[in-house]
XYZ file of C-alpha atoms in Angstrom:
691
model
C -1.887 -32.204 -23.147
C -4.172 -29.849 -21.216
C -2.991 -26.316 -20.406
C -5.832 -26.061 -17.915
C -4.217 -28.164 -15.219
C -0.789 -29.410 -16.071
C 0.115 -33.064 -16.214
C 2.000 -34.464 -13.226
C 3.655 -37.812 -12.605
C 1.861 -40.406 -10.578
C 2.539 -40.210 -6.882
C 5.556 -42.108 -5.664
C 5.490 -42.552 -1.856
C 9.273 -42.220 -1.838
C 9.427 -39.133 -4.027
C 8.845 -36.572 -1.269
C 6.334 -33.779 -1.564
C 3.764 -34.220 -4.321
C 3.681 -31.505 -6.947
C 0.234 -30.013 -7.334
C -1.563 -28.565 -10.320
C -0.869 -24.913 -10.954
C -0.999 -22.280 -13.682
C -3.964 -20.702 -15.441
C -6.676 -22.986 -16.787
C -7.761 -22.665 -20.407
C -9.231 -25.895 -21.717
C -9.027 -29.667 -22.062
C -6.284 -31.775 -23.629
C -7.311 -30.750 -27.134
C -7.246 -27.064 -26.268
C -11.025 -26.703 -26.574
C -13.775 -25.923 -24.118
C -16.921 -28.002 -23.671
C -19.903 -26.965 -25.755
C -20.853 -23.435 -24.778
C -23.007 -20.548 -25.741
C -21.357 -17.943 -28.015
C -20.366 -16.042 -24.866
C -17.975 -18.805 -23.842
C -19.877 -20.145 -20.808
C -23.173 -22.000 -20.689
C -26.223 -20.413 -19.135
C -26.049 -23.079 -16.462
C -22.463 -22.130 -15.607
C -23.355 -18.460 -15.534
C -26.171 -19.179 -13.088
C -23.890 -21.148 -10.746
C -20.907 -18.818 -10.830
C -22.451 -15.383 -11.350
C -22.092 -14.416 -7.679
C -18.369 -15.193 -7.928
C -17.535 -13.937 -11.406
C -19.929 -10.981 -11.498
C -20.323 -9.435 -7.994
C -23.082 -6.856 -7.823
C -20.803 -4.041 -6.641
C -18.918 -4.226 -9.956
C -21.468 -5.596 -12.433
C -25.062 -4.861 -13.368
C -27.753 -7.525 -13.161
C -27.041 -8.216 -16.855
C -23.372 -8.895 -16.105
C -21.988 -5.644 -17.566
C -18.881 -4.228 -15.870
C -19.486 -0.744 -14.458
C -16.727 0.824 -16.552
C -18.325 -0.573 -19.760
C -21.607 1.226 -19.129
C -22.561 4.445 -20.959
C -21.724 7.517 -18.886
C -25.256 8.140 -17.599
C -25.816 4.521 -16.566
C -22.312 4.355 -15.124
C -22.986 7.327 -12.861
C -26.310 5.862 -11.759
C -24.798 2.422 -11.045
C -21.779 3.730 -9.113
C -23.892 6.119 -7.060
C -26.353 3.331 -6.261
C -23.589 1.018 -5.026
C -21.906 3.768 -3.005
C -25.169 4.966 -1.453
C -26.143 1.432 -0.477
C -22.699 0.871 1.038
C -22.878 4.153 2.950
C -26.292 3.173 4.358
C -24.952 -0.252 5.307
C -21.970 1.246 7.114
C -24.067 3.849 8.923
C -26.466 1.119 9.996
C -23.552 -0.984 11.251
C -22.176 1.978 13.198
C -25.610 2.603 14.700
C -25.847 -1.037 15.777
C -22.369 -0.873 17.296
C -23.241 2.255 19.267
C -26.461 0.653 20.531
C -24.568 -2.378 21.760
C -21.629 -0.383 23.122
C -21.204 3.412 22.704
C -17.426 3.061 22.723
C -17.247 0.204 20.214
C -16.614 2.475 17.160
C -13.538 3.818 18.925
C -12.203 0.336 19.615
C -12.972 -0.630 15.998
C -10.996 2.362 14.716
C -8.136 1.515 17.069
C -7.944 -2.073 15.757
C -8.358 -1.229 12.062
C -6.462 2.045 11.704
C -4.328 2.881 14.742
C -2.684 -0.526 15.204
C -1.881 -1.133 11.492
C -0.430 2.379 11.255
C 1.275 2.501 14.652
C 4.737 2.143 13.147
C 4.128 5.016 10.754
C 2.702 7.087 13.599
C 5.845 6.603 15.643
C 7.935 7.272 12.538
C 6.084 10.532 11.859
C 6.538 11.529 15.488
C 10.289 11.013 15.523
C 11.240 12.172 12.044
C 9.456 15.485 12.306
C 10.777 15.918 15.815
C 14.219 16.283 14.236
C 13.171 19.359 12.300
C 11.121 20.749 15.179
C 14.059 20.527 17.578
C 16.588 22.318 15.391
C 15.415 25.856 16.370
C 15.667 24.821 20.028
C 19.189 23.457 19.482
C 20.163 26.647 17.645
C 18.964 28.715 20.608
C 20.838 26.626 23.193
C 23.997 25.853 21.158
C 24.494 28.606 18.568
C 28.170 27.634 18.400
C 27.011 24.367 16.782
C 23.556 24.891 15.324
C 23.827 28.568 14.453
C 24.443 29.992 11.006
C 28.201 30.043 11.553
C 29.196 27.141 13.847
C 32.495 27.493 15.689
C 32.706 24.333 17.838
C 31.046 21.848 15.478
C 31.780 20.851 11.928
C 29.169 22.298 9.581
C 29.366 19.052 7.583
C 28.387 17.004 10.620
C 25.538 19.389 11.406
C 24.254 18.939 7.851
C 24.743 15.168 8.151
C 22.024 15.013 10.820
C 19.505 15.460 8.025
C 21.474 13.588 5.346
C 22.167 10.459 7.406
C 18.559 10.308 8.557
C 17.295 10.337 4.957
C 19.987 7.918 3.736
C 19.118 5.498 6.564
C 15.488 5.624 5.477
C 16.440 4.930 1.853
C 18.597 1.931 2.783
C 15.808 0.565 4.992
C 13.200 0.968 2.272
C 15.217 -1.019 -0.245
C 16.513 -3.654 2.151
C 13.293 -4.341 4.050
C 11.300 -4.308 0.802
C 13.400 -7.255 -0.368
C 13.264 -8.910 3.070
C 9.474 -8.569 3.117
C 9.195 -10.464 -0.180
C 11.939 -12.943 0.661
C 11.480 -13.919 4.308
C 7.969 -12.573 4.840
C 5.878 -9.600 5.913
C 5.717 -10.699 9.558
C 9.495 -10.851 9.880
C 9.806 -7.390 8.379
C 7.183 -5.969 10.738
C 8.892 -7.358 13.844
C 12.377 -6.425 12.645
C 11.381 -2.810 11.916
C 9.767 -2.306 15.311
C 12.809 -3.780 17.081
C 15.242 -1.573 15.121
C 13.170 1.541 15.812
C 13.077 0.718 19.537
C 16.857 0.294 19.757
C 17.311 3.402 17.608
C 15.196 5.476 19.994
C 17.293 4.283 22.911
C 20.418 5.307 21.006
C 19.017 8.759 20.202
C 17.819 9.350 23.772
C 21.177 8.347 25.258
C 23.398 9.947 22.585
C 26.373 11.759 24.086
C 29.884 12.961 23.313
C 33.037 14.284 24.930
C 32.246 17.609 23.276
C 29.423 19.138 21.268
C 30.766 17.898 17.951
C 31.081 14.362 19.365
C 27.466 14.532 20.472
C 26.366 15.684 17.012
C 28.198 12.726 15.426
C 26.587 10.257 17.849
C 23.199 11.868 17.312
C 23.532 11.690 13.502
C 24.502 7.996 13.406
C 21.745 7.128 15.864
C 19.298 8.766 13.479
C 20.758 6.713 10.613
C 20.157 3.487 12.549
C 16.635 4.545 13.490
C 16.017 5.651 9.901
C 16.704 2.112 8.658
C 13.761 0.830 10.690
C 11.614 3.761 9.617
C 12.382 3.085 5.958
C 11.245 -0.501 6.327
C 7.907 0.670 7.676
C 6.907 2.034 4.283
C 6.850 -1.186 2.202
C 5.931 -3.456 5.104
C 3.033 -1.403 6.452
C 1.638 -0.730 2.981
C 1.734 -4.352 1.839
C 0.546 -5.893 5.097
C -2.338 -3.414 5.428
C -3.353 -4.081 1.845
C -3.073 -7.858 1.990
C -4.699 -8.187 5.383
C -8.035 -7.441 3.680
C -7.621 -10.400 1.330
C -7.313 -13.724 3.114
C -4.795 -16.160 1.724
C -6.058 -18.234 -1.162
C -9.533 -16.766 -0.988
C -11.494 -14.415 -3.151
C -11.381 -10.737 -2.322
C -14.339 -9.593 -0.332
C -16.783 -6.845 -1.206
C -15.286 -4.752 1.586
C -11.831 -5.048 0.036
C -13.058 -3.925 -3.357
C -14.934 -0.951 -1.966
C -12.621 0.117 0.869
C -9.105 -1.187 0.251
C -7.731 2.312 -0.381
C -9.374 3.650 2.752
C -7.945 0.798 4.799
C -4.374 1.526 3.704
C -4.749 5.316 3.865
C -6.182 5.310 7.382
C -3.087 3.381 8.456
C -0.837 5.810 6.593
C -2.466 8.925 8.080
C -1.179 7.847 11.481
C 1.976 9.575 10.239
C 0.045 12.847 10.525
C -1.123 11.986 14.037
C 2.500 11.245 14.964
C 3.494 14.730 13.808
C 0.603 16.283 15.738
C 1.410 14.443 18.968
C 5.088 15.304 18.648
C 4.452 18.999 18.157
C 1.864 19.166 20.930
C 4.158 17.287 23.350
C 7.108 19.554 22.586
C 4.974 22.620 23.292
C 3.763 21.122 26.583
C 7.295 20.143 27.653
C 8.602 23.607 26.819
C 5.875 25.322 28.844
C 6.408 22.985 31.800
C 10.210 22.919 31.873
C 10.980 26.456 30.706
C 8.977 28.084 33.515
C 7.954 31.037 31.415
C 6.022 32.146 28.370
C 8.057 29.989 25.997
C 10.224 32.820 24.709
C 14.033 32.729 24.696
C 16.555 32.449 26.228
C 16.438 28.702 26.944
C 18.790 27.046 29.423
C 20.890 24.086 28.295
C 19.426 21.913 31.067
C 15.883 22.669 29.892
C 16.763 21.849 26.277
C 18.424 18.570 27.318
C 15.339 17.481 29.229
C 12.949 18.473 26.431
C 14.623 16.669 23.568
C 15.567 13.539 25.503
C 12.080 13.146 26.962
C 10.565 13.734 23.524
C 12.427 10.653 22.244
C 12.121 8.513 25.374
C 8.308 8.669 25.411
C 7.760 7.062 21.936
C 10.320 4.383 22.869
C 7.727 2.955 25.281
C 5.131 2.773 22.506
C 7.638 1.196 20.134
C 8.496 -1.530 22.656
C 4.802 -2.365 22.879
C 4.677 -2.454 19.063
C 7.434 -5.092 19.055
C 5.313 -7.240 21.375
C 2.129 -6.743 19.356
C 3.698 -7.668 16.041
C 5.520 -10.666 17.481
C 2.523 -12.202 19.248
C -0.648 -10.719 17.729
C 0.067 -10.805 13.983
C 0.821 -14.474 13.211
C -0.768 -14.400 9.744
C 0.814 -11.242 8.295
C 2.676 -13.290 5.637
C -0.248 -15.509 4.699
C -1.042 -14.073 1.279
C 2.625 -13.937 0.260
C 3.029 -17.596 1.249
C -0.018 -18.514 -0.844
C 1.347 -16.658 -3.874
C 4.728 -18.370 -3.548
C 3.111 -21.777 -3.141
C 1.083 -21.248 -6.284
C 4.232 -20.303 -8.221
C 6.235 -23.120 -6.587
C 8.764 -20.616 -5.183
C 10.368 -20.956 -1.753
C 12.800 -18.028 -1.565
C 12.856 -14.712 -3.369
C 10.861 -14.756 -6.597
C 13.485 -13.563 -9.072
C 11.304 -14.540 -12.029
C 8.555 -12.204 -10.863
C 11.114 -9.448 -10.306
C 12.446 -9.832 -13.848
C 8.973 -9.911 -15.365
C 7.904 -6.869 -13.379
C 10.824 -4.880 -14.729
C 10.023 -5.800 -18.331
C 6.204 -5.719 -18.245
C 5.486 -3.137 -15.534
C 8.413 -0.799 -16.206
C 6.026 2.075 -16.882
C 4.339 1.503 -13.541
C 7.691 1.571 -11.751
C 8.469 4.856 -13.463
C 5.110 6.212 -12.315
C 5.325 5.109 -8.685
C 9.002 5.986 -8.202
C 8.969 9.170 -10.282
C 5.856 10.657 -8.720
C 7.098 9.805 -5.218
C 10.358 11.615 -6.028
C 8.445 14.702 -7.157
C 6.190 14.563 -4.114
C 9.033 14.361 -1.610
C 10.662 17.466 -3.042
C 7.395 19.178 -2.124
C 6.728 17.345 1.128
C 10.168 17.702 2.721
C 10.877 20.976 0.989
C 7.763 22.348 2.644
C 9.174 21.371 6.029
C 12.688 22.576 5.293
C 11.769 26.177 4.511
C 8.859 26.308 6.911
C 11.070 28.434 9.182
C 11.459 31.081 6.475
C 7.715 31.056 5.904
C 7.062 31.561 9.618
C 9.661 34.330 9.733
C 7.678 36.187 7.078
C 4.221 35.878 8.637
C 5.042 35.787 12.377
C 5.192 38.727 14.770
C 7.794 36.965 16.947
C 9.847 34.704 14.658
C 12.709 34.314 17.159
C 10.492 32.452 19.622
C 10.696 28.661 19.301
C 7.204 28.426 20.782
C 5.784 30.705 18.081
C 7.301 28.534 15.365
C 5.962 25.381 16.963
C 2.439 26.802 17.187
C 2.511 27.634 13.467
C 3.781 24.109 12.802
C 0.852 22.773 14.798
C -1.590 24.691 12.605
C 0.077 23.279 9.511
C -0.125 19.697 10.829
C -3.841 20.113 11.589
C -4.444 21.326 8.029
C -2.449 18.356 6.733
C -4.497 15.936 8.843
C -7.672 17.273 7.244
C -6.117 16.424 3.873
C -5.221 12.902 5.035
C -8.789 12.202 6.158
C -10.398 13.625 3.029
C -8.045 11.440 0.981
C -9.174 8.326 2.863
C -12.790 9.329 2.274
C -12.515 9.752 -1.514
C -9.661 7.446 -2.505
C -12.067 4.578 -3.288
C -14.582 6.761 -5.129
C -14.716 5.437 -8.703
C -15.196 8.920 -10.178
C -12.319 10.481 -8.260
C -10.128 7.773 -6.796
C -6.378 7.343 -6.858
C -5.274 8.738 -10.205
C -7.462 11.836 -10.291
C -6.646 12.624 -6.658
C -2.922 12.506 -7.365
C -3.173 14.631 -10.510
C -5.300 17.290 -8.801
C -3.011 17.294 -5.749
C 0.111 17.828 -7.857
C -1.600 20.536 -9.899
C -2.729 22.437 -6.801
C 0.735 22.216 -5.232
C 2.173 23.561 -8.480
C -0.240 26.503 -8.435
C 0.263 27.255 -4.734
C 4.029 27.626 -5.289
C 4.242 29.089 -8.757
C 1.944 32.022 -7.959
C 4.077 33.465 -5.121
C 7.252 32.656 -7.078
C 6.576 35.394 -9.621
C 5.265 37.930 -7.107
C 7.312 37.055 -4.063
C 7.818 40.624 -2.871
C 4.092 41.330 -2.969
C 3.021 38.144 -1.181
C 5.598 38.657 1.576
C 4.486 42.245 2.122
C 1.726 43.213 4.593
C -0.703 43.604 1.678
C -0.296 40.030 0.414
C 0.755 38.120 3.504
C -2.713 36.677 4.196
C -2.935 35.278 0.679
C 0.589 33.880 1.055
C -0.414 32.200 4.293
C -3.544 30.694 2.686
C -1.536 29.324 -0.259
C 1.039 27.768 2.058
C -1.617 25.966 4.088
C -3.455 24.897 0.924
C -0.246 23.384 -0.414
C -0.008 21.307 2.783
C -3.656 20.267 2.471
C -3.428 19.209 -1.188
C -0.127 17.450 -0.627
C -1.896 15.064 1.766
C -5.164 15.089 -0.167
C -3.199 14.007 -3.190
C 0.265 12.625 -3.919
C 1.511 11.952 -0.382
C -1.387 9.584 0.365
C -1.756 8.122 -3.126
C 1.919 7.327 -3.727
C 2.003 5.269 -0.521
C -0.984 3.193 -1.682
C -0.372 2.664 -5.392
C 3.342 1.876 -5.027
C 2.278 -1.553 -3.774
C -1.181 -1.897 -5.263
C -0.221 -1.870 -8.949
C 2.326 -4.705 -8.562
C 1.903 -8.466 -7.948
C 2.151 -10.013 -4.481
C 5.552 -11.792 -4.861
C 7.464 -8.526 -5.404
C 4.999 -5.997 -3.954
C 7.177 -4.998 -0.996
C 10.283 -4.733 -3.193
C 8.511 -2.502 -5.721
C 7.090 -0.358 -2.924
C 10.486 -0.114 -1.220
C 12.198 0.838 -4.488
C 9.593 3.523 -5.214
C 9.831 4.911 -1.682
C 13.640 4.926 -1.874
C 13.611 6.932 -5.106
C 11.079 9.199 -3.416
C 13.415 9.838 -0.509
C 16.067 10.807 -3.032
C 13.739 13.745 -3.672
C 13.849 14.595 0.023
C 17.637 14.336 -0.058
C 17.745 16.615 -3.098
C 15.599 19.166 -1.278
C 17.719 19.080 1.874
C 20.935 19.596 -0.139
C 19.587 22.063 -2.689
C 17.920 24.354 -0.176
C 21.239 24.897 1.600
C 22.564 26.694 -1.465
C 19.640 28.793 -2.718
C 17.681 31.563 -1.034
C 13.980 31.471 -0.250
C 12.703 33.338 -3.364
C 14.713 30.961 -5.580
C 13.161 27.965 -3.811
C 9.763 29.137 -4.989
C 11.053 29.230 -8.556
C 12.454 25.685 -8.318
C 9.808 23.731 -6.389
C 6.635 24.206 -8.523
C 7.981 22.349 -11.545
C 8.250 19.125 -9.590
C 4.482 19.364 -9.080
C 3.922 19.765 -12.800
C 6.268 16.863 -13.577
C 4.472 14.663 -11.029
C 1.113 15.434 -12.602
C 2.369 14.534 -16.091
C 3.983 11.280 -14.904
C 0.717 10.324 -13.209
C -1.329 11.102 -16.323
C 0.918 9.114 -18.653
C 2.228 6.125 -16.684
C 0.014 5.436 -13.639
C -2.920 2.986 -13.991
C -6.096 3.640 -12.020
C -6.714 0.692 -9.687
C -9.701 2.285 -7.957
C -12.295 -0.441 -7.409
C -10.173 -3.131 -9.079
C -10.190 -6.459 -7.285
C -6.650 -7.383 -6.199
C -7.523 -11.034 -6.757
C -8.125 -10.172 -10.406
C -4.662 -8.662 -10.661
C -3.244 -11.881 -9.248
C -5.135 -13.864 -11.912
C -3.553 -11.792 -14.622
C -0.145 -12.228 -13.024
C -0.535 -16.020 -13.162
C -0.963 -15.761 -16.934
C 1.995 -13.392 -17.258
C 4.189 -15.708 -15.222
C 3.136 -18.650 -17.390
C 4.172 -16.682 -20.485
C 0.587 -16.359 -21.703
C -0.351 -12.757 -20.977
C -2.360 -12.516 -24.220
C -4.656 -15.322 -23.014
C -5.949 -13.235 -20.122
C -9.198 -11.384 -20.927
C -10.340 -9.998 -17.544
C -10.917 -6.579 -16.026
C -7.291 -6.117 -14.916
C -6.630 -5.103 -18.553
C -9.790 -3.033 -18.911
C -8.776 0.367 -20.369
C -10.123 2.000 -17.193
C -7.462 0.199 -15.146
C -4.522 0.722 -17.518
C -2.272 3.731 -17.870
C -2.256 5.781 -21.046
C 1.178 4.330 -21.778
C -0.141 0.763 -21.471
C -3.141 1.532 -23.664
C -0.877 3.026 -26.336
C 1.153 -0.192 -26.262
C -2.016 -2.244 -26.807
C -2.104 -4.016 -23.435
C -5.900 -3.846 -23.271
C -6.633 -5.265 -26.710
C -7.363 -8.755 -25.330
C -10.057 -7.577 -22.913
C -13.138 -9.761 -23.530
C -15.780 -10.129 -20.771
C -17.476 -13.141 -22.361
C -14.301 -15.200 -22.728
C -13.251 -14.170 -19.247
C -16.265 -15.827 -17.606
C -15.179 -19.220 -18.888
C -11.612 -18.536 -17.863
C -12.637 -17.646 -14.338
C -14.601 -20.877 -13.986
C -11.683 -22.971 -15.218
C -9.224 -21.133 -12.985
C -11.462 -21.909 -10.010
C -11.754 -25.512 -11.188
C -7.995 -25.838 -11.163
C -7.773 -24.489 -7.618
C -10.549 -26.824 -6.525
C -9.012 -29.858 -8.260
C -5.606 -29.217 -6.730
C -7.002 -29.015 -3.212
C -9.407 -31.911 -3.753
C -6.603 -34.126 -4.966
C -4.459 -33.363 -1.913
C -7.423 -34.037 0.360
C -8.034 -37.434 -1.229
C -4.344 -38.260 -1.021
C -4.435 -37.758 2.721
C -7.613 -39.767 3.093
C -6.045 -42.566 1.047
C -3.088 -42.536 3.413
C -5.377 -42.881 6.411
C -4.804 -39.328 7.622
C -8.242 -38.035 8.558
C -6.830 -35.204 10.653
C -7.135 -31.982 8.734
C -8.236 -33.853 5.634
C -10.540 -31.050 4.641
C -8.177 -28.176 5.383
C -6.984 -27.864 1.800
C -10.538 -27.588 0.534
C -11.502 -24.630 2.700
C -12.615 -22.040 0.185
C -14.213 -18.675 0.711
C -17.762 -18.857 2.060
C -18.888 -17.580 -1.331
C -17.999 -20.994 -2.772
C -21.439 -22.515 -2.433
C -22.271 -26.214 -2.233
C -23.572 -25.904 -5.786
C -20.123 -24.791 -6.958
C -18.404 -27.722 -5.242
C -20.953 -30.148 -6.650
C -20.495 -28.779 -10.150
C -16.731 -29.288 -9.947
C -17.123 -32.808 -8.563
C -19.319 -33.800 -11.466
C -17.379 -32.090 -14.240
C -13.736 -32.700 -13.323
C -11.840 -35.712 -14.628
C -8.897 -36.618 -12.388
C -7.569 -39.179 -14.836
C -6.485 -42.731 -14.179
C -5.960 -44.001 -10.615
C -4.008 -46.998 -9.387
C -7.070 -49.114 -8.604
C -9.684 -47.594 -10.882
C -11.550 -45.586 -8.245
C -11.185 -42.437 -6.181
C -10.841 -44.246 -2.879
C -7.767 -45.963 -1.462
C -4.730 -45.676 -3.668
C -5.919 -42.521 -5.429
C -2.914 -41.183 -7.316
C -1.779 -37.826 -8.652
C -4.077 -36.937 -11.563
C -2.641 -37.090 -15.038
C -5.183 -34.451 -15.999
C -8.064 -32.695 -14.373
C -10.259 -31.467 -17.151
C -13.834 -30.235 -17.556
C -16.378 -32.702 -18.869
C -19.290 -31.768 -21.129
C -22.422 -30.918 -19.229
C -26.000 -30.324 -20.218
C -26.898 -26.675 -20.459
C -29.174 -26.116 -17.508
C -28.686 -29.403 -15.628
C -26.137 -30.961 -13.306
C -26.027 -34.325 -15.075
C -22.813 -35.248 -16.759
C -22.525 -36.791 -20.163
C -19.324 -38.562 -19.221
C -17.801 -40.318 -16.267
C -16.060 -38.330 -13.559
C -13.133 -40.720 -13.756
C -11.677 -41.711 -17.096
C -10.994 -45.339 -17.821
C -7.472 -46.666 -17.968
C -5.727 -46.072 -21.281
């Protein structure tokens, strides 16, 4: 029986929903292909399908994959594609400006600001917590000072701990929800939780200061749950939005998928910038002075409550937008589940991911852990850094201004990351390795000469290294971990894998927040650098480079894995360029074969076509003309010639009345027929005779 499109029972009108063909296509009922050239596909088939199987942004005119080219030709090909794309985009921008000078701004708002709005609000609120602590310490030293007298020191510490734990719980839980119920549900749920959480934080109160701290801490935990969910949901929805359900990936997705996700993620940096700028403005307005202490309790109350009330308005709008303007956020997940015949959570995919992609999980989770020790550690001892380099370290305003400088430097790193993350010669893996290495250097150098770099003679160099560590953290692991934690995994468990990786990452933040309470500043510089070195090594060994890899191709490979036939896949998803060193050592790429893959791609497309064609004819046979062609809506790249080829070369098997009209039944087999090389004429009938 054919593996290409599996055999199904004839349709019984009383049997309920008709099962449809699924699974990777490999041949006819004898396990052999029609007569082909030695490459696996006929010249005629290559001519028809070349624009689908060999797009010109990945392959040369001779059909050679860019990563298979010699180095010199590879450089020339990649530069040619990138230069042509840059010219095309600049031309498009010029046309937009001619038609409407403000249209590029509205385009950026739709494609970057809106997808990343949740992360922007998250960045605003989370970093507001750290920014407000010096203000709280000035107004309530009996609680937030070094030696609290009216508040429990454990509850003061729990403000940070509960916030991070809430994020971790949200990342895991919403990752599973996003794969189980759907991306759209997760998006709406997160926005609603963050809105309620902001109301709780703004209105938090207590009978005494310690009661207020407890209320404040648990409100942050609740808000943190919604924030945690933003990580897997925003990453997966931004990534999948570029690839329409059931359709081939577009050229834009292949060339700019990383940029699309990263520009959404960098809204986190804008959230930090807006928060810090707003706090400075509120302090100058409400303090009625130069921003220096002392600060009245009334002023502090107004500042911190207003700083949380303002983003609540934006979050309420986000709830509306996601509920009414994002109806198709779960489309690709639904298509993947339909293809695998799964209705709930795909436990099979989860199990297979753990066994086959365990190295990738180690890479995404482990590097995120290392990065968050840096990222949150940087924030946690920022106050000590400012105390060293500032002329007026006791002023909250002075600290906030230095924070603002640091955020601006970080934003530059975010934007440079989005610019180069899709570059095939730099891309994800190299960017993360270089970022970790630079963070390691920027911390290990002052660690062994701390006294010199904190003295007047070395303070400028110390300042430069601190800002460079912020820059390379964004232009490196902080941006890349967010992208690859979803990109290297299949659609059915993408949000779960991303949520798990992010949760392990936040454990790094939790480690930093606990550890830094017990060691002094010089010791911190001895501890932190080694996480950068560990992150670089994990990236080098376990992380595959998905730069330029078509996500649709990864889904093809996953179909073979899920069918238990991973060794039968020969496409570019197992090209050595797109595998980790660990996977190459294990021999994952040994089945890569471009010639065999062409034939496979054609038969995989035939199966998709046959499945949809059969359902269309079933509806026509039942007299349902409404939407009869909906199932056969392919990507525009599926030319009439492709459809005609499949019509003439696909055998649907025996029907109830011997024709494909009324009474057309579920095909026993849909197999390729032999065709003349170079013509569209079949050697056999499109419908087999009754046996």
